[in-house]
Amino acid sequence: ATPIRNGVNGVTIEAGNVEELVTAILRLKDDETLRKRFEKSVRKYAEENMDWKYVASKYKEVFKEAVAK
């Protein structure tokens, strides 16, 4: 599952839909408030879910499960 949530921390478009892509790019180009909102949301997600200690703890859980089987 992608961490991108349409309108919350990014824009999702239909794969291969060039018109949607252009519209999304222009919207982000023209809407500084939206860009800043996405920036804060994505940063928060990254800090909570991509921090090295967090990732390492997830690997540790997976390894513990694998060894226990």
Coordinates of N, CA, C and O in Angstrom, one line a residue:
A1 N 0.8 -1.2 0.0 CA 0.0 0.0 0.0 C 0.9 1.2 0.0 O 1.9 1.3 0.7
T2 N 0.5 2.2 -0.7 CA 1.2 3.4 -0.8 C 0.9 4.4 0.3 O -0.2 4.4 0.8
P3 N 1.9 5.1 0.8 CA 1.7 6.0 1.9 C 1.0 7.3 1.4 O 0.6 8.2 2.2
I4 N 0.9 7.5 0.1 CA 0.3 8.7 -0.5 C -1.2 8.5 -0.4 O -1.8 7.6 -0.9
R5 N -1.8 9.5 0.2 CA -3.3 9.6 0.3 C -3.8 10.8 -0.5 O -3.4 12.0 -0.1
N6 N -4.5 10.6 -1.5 CA -5.0 11.7 -2.3 C -5.6 12.8 -1.6 O -6.6 12.6 -0.8
G7 N -5.1 14.0 -1.8 CA -5.6 15.2 -1.1 C -5.2 15.4 0.3 O -5.4 16.5 0.9
V8 N -4.5 14.4 0.9 CA -4.0 14.5 2.3 C -2.5 14.8 2.3 O -2.1 15.8 3.0
N9 N -1.8 14.1 1.6 CA -0.3 14.3 1.5 C 0.2 14.2 0.1 O 1.4 14.0 -0.1
G10 N -0.6 14.2 -0.9 CA -0.2 14.1 -2.3 C -1.4 14.0 -3.2 O -2.5 14.2 -2.8
V11 N -1.1 13.8 -4.4 CA -2.1 13.6 -5.5 C -1.9 12.3 -6.1 O -0.8 12.0 -6.5
T12 N -2.9 11.5 -6.3 CA -2.9 10.3 -7.0 C -3.6 10.5 -8.3 O -4.6 11.2 -8.4
I13 N -3.1 9.8 -9.3 CA -3.7 9.9 -10.6 C -3.8 8.5 -11.2 O -3.1 7.6 -10.8
E14 N -4.7 8.3 -12.2 CA -4.8 7.0 -12.9 C -3.5 6.8 -13.7 O -3.1 7.7 -14.4
A15 N -3.0 5.6 -13.6 CA -1.8 5.3 -14.3 C -2.0 5.5 -15.8 O -3.0 5.1 -16.4
G16 N -1.1 6.2 -16.4 CA -1.1 6.4 -17.9 C -2.0 7.6 -18.3 O -2.1 7.9 -19.5
N17 N -2.7 8.2 -17.3 CA -3.6 9.3 -17.7 C -2.8 10.6 -17.7 O -2.6 11.3 -16.7
V18 N -2.4 11.0 -18.9 CA -1.5 12.2 -19.1 C -2.3 13.5 -18.7 O -1.7 14.4 -18.0
E19 N -3.6 13.6 -19.0 CA -4.3 14.8 -18.6 C -4.4 14.9 -17.1 O -4.3 16.1 -16.6
E20 N -4.6 13.9 -16.4 CA -4.7 14.0 -14.9 C -3.3 14.4 -14.4 O -3.2 15.2 -13.4
L21 N -2.3 13.9 -15.0 CA -0.9 14.2 -14.6 C -0.6 15.7 -14.8 O -0.2 16.4 -13.8
V22 N -1.0 16.2 -15.9 CA -0.8 17.6 -16.2 C -1.6 18.5 -15.3 O -1.1 19.5 -14.7
T23 N -2.8 18.1 -15.0 CA -3.7 18.9 -14.1 C -3.1 18.9 -12.7 O -3.1 19.9 -12.1
A24 N -2.7 17.7 -12.2 CA -2.1 17.7 -10.9 C -0.8 18.5 -10.8 O -0.7 19.2 -9.8
I25 N 0.0 18.5 -11.8 CA 1.3 19.3 -11.8 C 0.9 20.8 -11.7 O 1.5 21.5 -10.9
L26 N 0.0 21.2 -12.6 CA -0.4 22.6 -12.6 C -1.0 23.0 -11.3 O -0.8 24.2 -10.8
R27 N -1.8 22.2 -10.8 CA -2.5 22.5 -9.5 C -1.4 22.7 -8.4 O -1.5 23.7 -7.6
L28 N -0.5 21.8 -8.3 CA 0.6 22.0 -7.3 C 1.5 23.2 -7.6 O 1.9 23.8 -6.7
K29 N 1.7 23.4 -8.8 CA 2.5 24.6 -9.2 C 1.9 25.9 -8.7 O 2.5 26.8 -8.2
D30 N 0.6 26.0 -8.9 CA -0.2 27.2 -8.6 C -0.7 27.3 -7.2 O -1.1 28.4 -6.8
D31 N -0.7 26.3 -6.4 CA -1.3 26.3 -5.1 C -0.2 26.1 -4.0 O 0.0 25.0 -3.5
E32 N 0.4 27.2 -3.6 CA 1.5 27.1 -2.6 C 1.0 26.5 -1.2 O 1.7 25.7 -0.6
T33 N -0.2 26.9 -0.8 CA -0.8 26.4 0.4 C -0.9 24.9 0.4 O -0.6 24.2 1.4
L34 N -1.4 24.3 -0.7 CA -1.5 22.9 -0.9 C -0.2 22.2 -0.8 O 0.0 21.2 -0.1
R35 N 0.8 22.8 -1.5 CA 2.2 22.2 -1.5 C 2.7 22.2 -0.1 O 3.3 21.2 0.4
K36 N 2.5 23.3 0.7 CA 3.0 23.3 2.1 C 2.3 22.3 2.9 O 2.9 21.7 3.8
R37 N 1.0 22.1 2.7 CA 0.3 21.1 3.5 C 0.8 19.7 3.2 O 1.0 18.9 4.2
F38 N 1.0 19.4 2.0 CA 1.5 18.1 1.6 C 2.9 17.9 2.2 O 3.2 16.9 2.7
E39 N 3.7 19.0 2.1 CA 5.1 18.9 2.6 C 5.1 18.5 4.1 O 5.8 17.6 4.5
K40 N 4.3 19.2 4.9 CA 4.2 18.9 6.3 C 3.7 17.5 6.6 O 4.3 16.8 7.4
S41 N 2.7 17.1 5.9 CA 2.1 15.7 6.0 C 3.1 14.6 5.7 O 3.3 13.7 6.4
V42 N 3.8 14.8 4.5 CA 4.8 13.8 4.1 C 6.0 13.8 5.0 O 6.5 12.7 5.4
R43 N 6.4 14.9 5.5 CA 7.5 14.9 6.5 C 7.2 14.2 7.7 O 7.9 13.4 8.3
K44 N 5.9 14.4 8.3 CA 5.5 13.8 9.5 C 5.5 12.2 9.2 O 5.9 11.5 10.1
Y45 N 4.9 11.8 8.1 CA 4.9 10.4 7.8 C 6.3 9.8 7.8 O 6.6 8.7 8.3
A46 N 7.2 10.5 7.1 CA 8.6 10.0 7.0 C 9.3 9.9 8.4 O 9.9 8.9 8.7
E47 N 9.1 10.9 9.2 CA 9.7 10.9 10.5 C 9.1 9.8 11.4 O 9.8 9.2 12.1
E48 N 7.8 9.5 11.2 CA 7.2 8.4 12.0 C 7.4 7.0 11.5 O 7.4 6.0 12.2
N49 N 7.6 6.9 10.2 CA 7.7 5.6 9.6 C 8.9 5.2 8.8 O 9.1 4.1 8.4
M50 N 9.8 6.2 8.6 CA 11.0 5.9 7.9 C 12.3 6.2 8.7 O 13.4 6.1 8.1
D51 N 12.1 6.5 9.9 CA 13.3 6.7 10.8 C 14.0 5.4 10.9 O 13.4 4.3 11.0
W52 N 15.4 5.5 11.0 CA 16.2 4.3 11.0 C 15.8 3.4 12.2 O 15.7 2.2 12.1
K53 N 15.6 4.0 13.4 CA 15.3 3.1 14.5 C 13.9 2.4 14.3 O 13.8 1.3 14.7
Y54 N 13.0 3.1 13.7 CA 11.7 2.5 13.5 C 11.8 1.3 12.5 O 11.3 0.2 12.7
V55 N 12.5 1.6 11.4 CA 12.7 0.5 10.4 C 13.5 -0.6 10.9 O 13.1 -1.8 10.7
A56 N 14.5 -0.4 11.7 CA 15.3 -1.5 12.3 C 14.4 -2.3 13.3 O 14.5 -3.5 13.3
S57 N 13.5 -1.6 14.0 CA 12.7 -2.4 14.9 C 11.7 -3.3 14.2 O 11.4 -4.4 14.6
K58 N 11.3 -2.8 13.0 CA 10.4 -3.7 12.2 C 11.1 -4.9 11.6 O 10.6 -6.0 11.6
Y59 N 12.4 -4.7 11.2 CA 13.2 -5.8 10.7 C 13.4 -6.8 11.9 O 13.3 -8.0 11.7
K60 N 13.6 -6.3 13.1 CA 13.8 -7.2 14.2 C 12.6 -8.0 14.5 O 12.8 -9.2 14.7
E61 N 11.4 -7.4 14.4 CA 10.2 -8.2 14.6 C 10.1 -9.3 13.5 O 9.7 -10.5 13.8
V62 N 10.4 -9.0 12.3 CA 10.3 -10.0 11.2 C 11.3 -11.1 11.4 O 10.9 -12.3 11.3
F63 N 12.5 -10.8 11.8 CA 13.5 -11.8 12.1 C 13.1 -12.7 13.2 O 13.3 -13.9 13.2
K64 N 12.6 -12.1 14.3 CA 12.1 -12.9 15.4 C 11.1 -13.9 15.0 O 11.1 -15.0 15.4
E65 N 10.1 -13.4 14.2 CA 9.1 -14.3 13.7 C 9.6 -15.5 12.9 O 9.2 -16.6 13.0
A66 N 10.6 -15.1 12.0 CA 11.2 -16.1 11.1 C 11.9 -17.2 11.9 O 11.8 -18.4 11.6
V67 N 12.6 -16.8 13.0 CA 13.4 -17.7 13.8 C 12.5 -18.6 14.6 O 12.8 -19.7 14.8
A68 N 11.4 -18.0 15.1 CA 10.5 -18.8 15.9 C 9.7 -19.9 15.2 O 9.2 -20.8 15.8
K69 N 9.7 -19.8 13.9 CA 8.9 -20.8 13.1 C 9.7 -22.1 12.9 O 10.8 -22.3 12.8

